[in-house]
Amino acid sequence: MSKKNFILTAFAITFLSCFTYVISQTKPVIDPKVPQDTVKNARPNIIAIPTDSVFTDNGLKLKLYKKTAHASYYADRFNGRKTADGSRFNNNKYTAAHKKLPFGTRVKVTNEANGKFVIVKITDRGPFVKTREIDLSKRAFMEITKHKGAGAMKVTIERIIE
């Protein structure tokens, strides 16, 4: 074997061994796993409804009052105080304060983040913060909130027509 053939053969063997080493060190391409959607949508079918229409939900006649309203809850220091309708406030009851709705009006308040709802009775005036639409009792708020440490949330308010 000539010196030239020997060098070419040695070069070819070295090149191929390096090439196969590099290929053996690379990781095979695997398609990334797509996580399955395990969270169920609270409201899978959203239908646009005119604000003046009345519809039923579980036997209740509901009239949409406001969507994406801001709700908060009463502080504990208001327990036992008189409300605007003359009753005593109790944070363990299902009551609420609203600026305009008549006293005694029952409303369905639905958390837009998780679809949970609660029915409360308007017994007081407020909240006295421009950006907030309704103040719920602490019990009602905690029942529908997503995070127990939250102080406010976006809700949909629907009047219950008797």
mmCIF file of C-alpha atoms in Angstrom:
data_model
loop_
_atom_site.group_PDB
_atom_site.id
_atom_site.type_symbol
_atom_site.label_atom_id
_atom_site.label_comp_id
_atom_site.label_asym_id
_atom_site.label_seq_id
_atom_site.Cartn_x
_atom_site.Cartn_y
_atom_site.Cartn_z
ATOM 1 C CA MET A 1 0.000 0.000 0.000
ATOM 2 C CA SER A 2 1.361 3.315 -0.964
ATOM 3 C CA LYS A 3 1.843 6.174 1.425
ATOM 4 C CA LYS A 4 -0.875 8.194 -0.343
ATOM 5 C CA ASN A 5 -3.471 5.382 -0.082
ATOM 6 C CA PHE A 6 -2.528 4.807 3.534
ATOM 7 C CA ILE A 7 -3.102 8.478 4.403
ATOM 8 C CA LEU A 8 -6.459 8.540 2.544
ATOM 9 C CA THR A 9 -7.613 5.359 4.267
ATOM 10 C CA ALA A 10 -6.526 6.630 7.693
ATOM 11 C CA PHE A 11 -8.286 9.946 7.001
ATOM 12 C CA ALA A 12 -11.484 8.156 5.901
ATOM 13 C CA ILE A 13 -11.502 5.916 8.984
ATOM 14 C CA THR A 14 -10.889 8.869 11.297
ATOM 15 C CA PHE A 15 -13.587 10.943 9.577
ATOM 16 C CA LEU A 16 -16.159 8.141 9.714
ATOM 17 C CA SER A 17 -15.412 7.330 13.344
ATOM 18 C CA CYS A 18 -15.836 11.003 14.309
ATOM 19 C CA PHE A 19 -19.045 11.216 12.284
ATOM 20 C CA THR A 20 -20.539 8.125 13.918
ATOM 21 C CA TYR A 21 -19.466 9.368 17.363
ATOM 22 C CA VAL A 22 -21.222 12.703 16.804
ATOM 23 C CA ILE A 23 -24.373 10.977 15.585
ATOM 24 C CA SER A 24 -24.383 8.628 18.587
ATOM 25 C CA GLN A 25 -24.105 11.600 20.972
ATOM 26 C CA THR A 26 -27.035 13.562 19.558
ATOM 27 C CA LYS A 27 -30.433 12.992 21.121
ATOM 28 C CA PRO A 28 -33.201 11.783 18.865
ATOM 29 C CA VAL A 29 -35.862 14.367 18.091
ATOM 30 C CA ILE A 30 -39.064 13.498 19.899
ATOM 31 C CA ASP A 31 -42.295 15.346 19.295
ATOM 32 C CA PRO A 32 -43.166 17.370 22.394
ATOM 33 C CA LYS A 33 -46.098 16.047 24.369
ATOM 34 C CA VAL A 34 -49.144 18.246 24.228
ATOM 35 C CA PRO A 35 -50.759 18.412 27.656
ATOM 36 C CA GLN A 36 -54.350 17.269 27.666
ATOM 37 C CA ASP A 37 -56.980 19.825 28.606
ATOM 38 C CA THR A 38 -58.096 18.560 32.007
ATOM 39 C CA VAL A 39 -59.844 21.750 33.088
ATOM 40 C CA LYS A 40 -63.497 21.804 32.158
ATOM 41 C CA ASN A 41 -64.837 25.099 30.962
ATOM 42 C CA ALA A 42 -67.449 26.410 33.368
ATOM 43 C CA ARG A 43 -69.497 27.867 30.516
ATOM 44 C CA PRO A 44 -68.735 26.026 27.288
ATOM 45 C CA ASN A 45 -71.522 27.667 25.264
ATOM 46 C CA ILE A 46 -71.608 31.422 25.592
ATOM 47 C CA ILE A 47 -74.593 32.984 23.896
ATOM 48 C CA ALA A 48 -75.037 36.717 23.439
ATOM 49 C CA ILE A 49 -78.302 37.725 25.105
ATOM 50 C CA PRO A 50 -79.843 41.180 24.895
ATOM 51 C CA THR A 51 -79.712 42.927 28.262
ATOM 52 C CA ASP A 52 -83.492 43.386 28.420
ATOM 53 C CA SER A 53 -84.412 39.727 27.866
ATOM 54 C CA VAL A 54 -85.534 37.403 30.643
ATOM 55 C CA PHE A 55 -84.377 33.790 30.648
ATOM 56 C CA THR A 56 -84.637 30.882 33.052
ATOM 57 C CA ASP A 57 -81.915 28.963 34.856
ATOM 58 C CA ASN A 58 -82.890 26.050 37.121
ATOM 59 C CA GLY A 59 -86.436 27.396 37.413
ATOM 60 C CA LEU A 60 -85.336 30.985 38.169
ATOM 61 C CA LYS A 61 -86.306 33.847 35.890
ATOM 62 C CA LEU A 62 -83.165 35.925 35.445
ATOM 63 C CA LYS A 63 -82.576 39.318 33.885
ATOM 64 C CA LEU A 64 -78.987 40.283 33.125
ATOM 65 C CA TYR A 65 -78.043 43.386 35.098
ATOM 66 C CA LYS A 66 -74.313 43.778 34.442
ATOM 67 C CA LYS A 67 -71.389 41.741 33.112
ATOM 68 C CA THR A 68 -67.761 42.135 34.247
ATOM 69 C CA ALA A 69 -68.774 44.043 37.363
ATOM 70 C CA HIS A 70 -66.271 44.333 40.200
ATOM 71 C CA ALA A 71 -67.308 42.718 43.479
ATOM 72 C CA SER A 72 -65.716 42.877 46.925
ATOM 73 C CA TYR A 73 -66.799 41.845 50.409
ATOM 74 C CA TYR A 74 -67.615 43.490 53.712
ATOM 75 C CA ALA A 75 -64.936 43.770 56.368
ATOM 76 C CA ASP A 76 -65.581 41.993 59.687
ATOM 77 C CA ARG A 77 -65.851 45.318 61.502
ATOM 78 C CA PHE A 78 -69.336 45.873 59.958
ATOM 79 C CA ASN A 79 -70.836 42.841 61.766
ATOM 80 C CA GLY A 80 -73.804 43.886 63.908
ATOM 81 C CA ARG A 81 -74.175 47.363 62.392
ATOM 82 C CA LYS A 82 -77.464 48.523 60.958
ATOM 83 C CA THR A 83 -77.803 48.336 57.192
ATOM 84 C CA ALA A 84 -79.636 50.883 55.065
ATOM 85 C CA ASP A 85 -82.844 48.771 55.077
ATOM 86 C CA GLY A 86 -82.856 48.711 58.907
ATOM 87 C CA SER A 87 -81.680 45.131 59.493
ATOM 88 C CA ARG A 88 -78.499 44.122 61.316
ATOM 89 C CA PHE A 89 -75.604 43.087 59.108
ATOM 90 C CA ASN A 90 -74.244 39.553 59.517
ATOM 91 C CA ASN A 91 -71.203 38.436 57.502
ATOM 92 C CA ASN A 92 -72.425 34.813 57.677
ATOM 93 C CA LYS A 93 -75.639 35.467 55.720
ATOM 94 C CA TYR A 94 -76.116 35.729 51.972
ATOM 95 C CA THR A 95 -76.594 39.489 51.628
ATOM 96 C CA ALA A 96 -75.116 42.273 49.542
ATOM 97 C CA ALA A 97 -74.897 46.034 49.134
ATOM 98 C CA HIS A 98 -75.668 47.749 45.841
ATOM 99 C CA LYS A 99 -75.861 51.408 44.872
ATOM 100 C CA LYS A 100 -79.132 51.340 42.917
ATOM 101 C CA LEU A 101 -81.014 48.029 43.191
ATOM 102 C CA PRO A 102 -84.060 48.136 45.508
ATOM 103 C CA PHE A 103 -83.847 46.572 48.974
ATOM 104 C CA GLY A 104 -85.056 42.980 49.046
ATOM 105 C CA THR A 105 -84.014 42.336 45.431
ATOM 106 C CA ARG A 106 -82.449 38.921 45.033
ATOM 107 C CA VAL A 107 -79.563 38.675 42.587
ATOM 108 C CA LYS A 108 -77.495 35.845 41.204
ATOM 109 C CA VAL A 109 -73.801 36.764 41.343
ATOM 110 C CA THR A 110 -71.540 34.573 39.180
ATOM 111 C CA ASN A 111 -67.740 34.594 39.385
ATOM 112 C CA GLU A 112 -66.566 34.942 35.781
ATOM 113 C CA ALA A 113 -63.264 33.161 36.494
ATOM 114 C CA ASN A 114 -64.710 29.834 37.608
ATOM 115 C CA GLY A 115 -68.478 29.897 36.937
ATOM 116 C CA LYS A 116 -69.479 29.518 40.601
ATOM 117 C CA PHE A 117 -72.499 31.528 41.665
ATOM 118 C CA VAL A 118 -74.414 32.560 44.771
ATOM 119 C CA ILE A 119 -77.839 34.116 45.299
ATOM 120 C CA VAL A 120 -77.890 37.106 47.662
ATOM 121 C CA LYS A 121 -80.436 39.640 48.897
ATOM 122 C CA ILE A 122 -79.773 43.397 48.651
ATOM 123 C CA THR A 123 -79.965 44.854 52.168
ATOM 124 C CA ASP A 124 -77.595 47.822 52.074
ATOM 125 C CA ARG A 125 -76.242 50.676 49.973
ATOM 126 C CA GLY A 126 -72.697 50.727 48.677
ATOM 127 C CA PRO A 127 -69.947 50.018 47.869
ATOM 128 C CA PHE A 128 -68.652 53.539 48.152
ATOM 129 C CA VAL A 129 -65.765 52.950 45.751
ATOM 130 C CA LYS A 130 -66.329 54.120 42.166
ATOM 131 C CA THR A 131 -64.889 51.035 40.487
ATOM 132 C CA ARG A 132 -66.919 48.494 42.484
ATOM 133 C CA GLU A 133 -70.480 47.494 41.676
ATOM 134 C CA ILE A 134 -71.481 45.192 44.562
ATOM 135 C CA ASP A 135 -70.327 44.327 48.096
ATOM 136 C CA LEU A 136 -71.053 40.754 49.119
ATOM 137 C CA SER A 137 -71.143 39.344 52.619
ATOM 138 C CA LYS A 138 -67.930 37.497 53.430
ATOM 139 C CA ARG A 139 -69.669 34.107 53.357
ATOM 140 C CA ALA A 140 -71.132 34.707 49.882
ATOM 141 C CA PHE A 141 -67.822 36.034 48.542
ATOM 142 C CA MET A 142 -65.740 33.126 49.884
ATOM 143 C CA GLU A 143 -68.185 30.610 48.458
ATOM 144 C CA ILE A 144 -67.609 31.745 44.863
ATOM 145 C CA THR A 145 -64.036 33.079 44.910
ATOM 146 C CA LYS A 146 -61.186 31.292 43.182
ATOM 147 C CA HIS A 147 -58.499 32.363 45.664
ATOM 148 C CA LYS A 148 -59.455 32.711 49.315
ATOM 149 C CA GLY A 149 -56.945 35.547 49.741
ATOM 150 C CA ALA A 150 -58.535 37.679 47.027
ATOM 151 C CA GLY A 151 -60.344 40.881 47.951
ATOM 152 C CA ALA A 152 -62.140 41.531 44.678
ATOM 153 C CA MET A 153 -63.240 39.690 41.554
ATOM 154 C CA LYS A 154 -65.118 40.172 38.308
ATOM 155 C CA VAL A 155 -68.696 38.937 38.385
ATOM 156 C CA THR A 156 -71.878 38.862 36.357
ATOM 157 C CA ILE A 157 -74.944 40.194 38.156
ATOM 158 C CA GLU A 158 -78.406 38.921 37.213
ATOM 159 C CA ARG A 159 -81.673 40.026 38.849
ATOM 160 C CA ILE A 160 -84.071 37.279 39.883
ATOM 161 C CA ILE A 161 -87.551 38.113 38.655
ATOM 162 C CA GLU A 162 -90.237 36.901 41.074
#
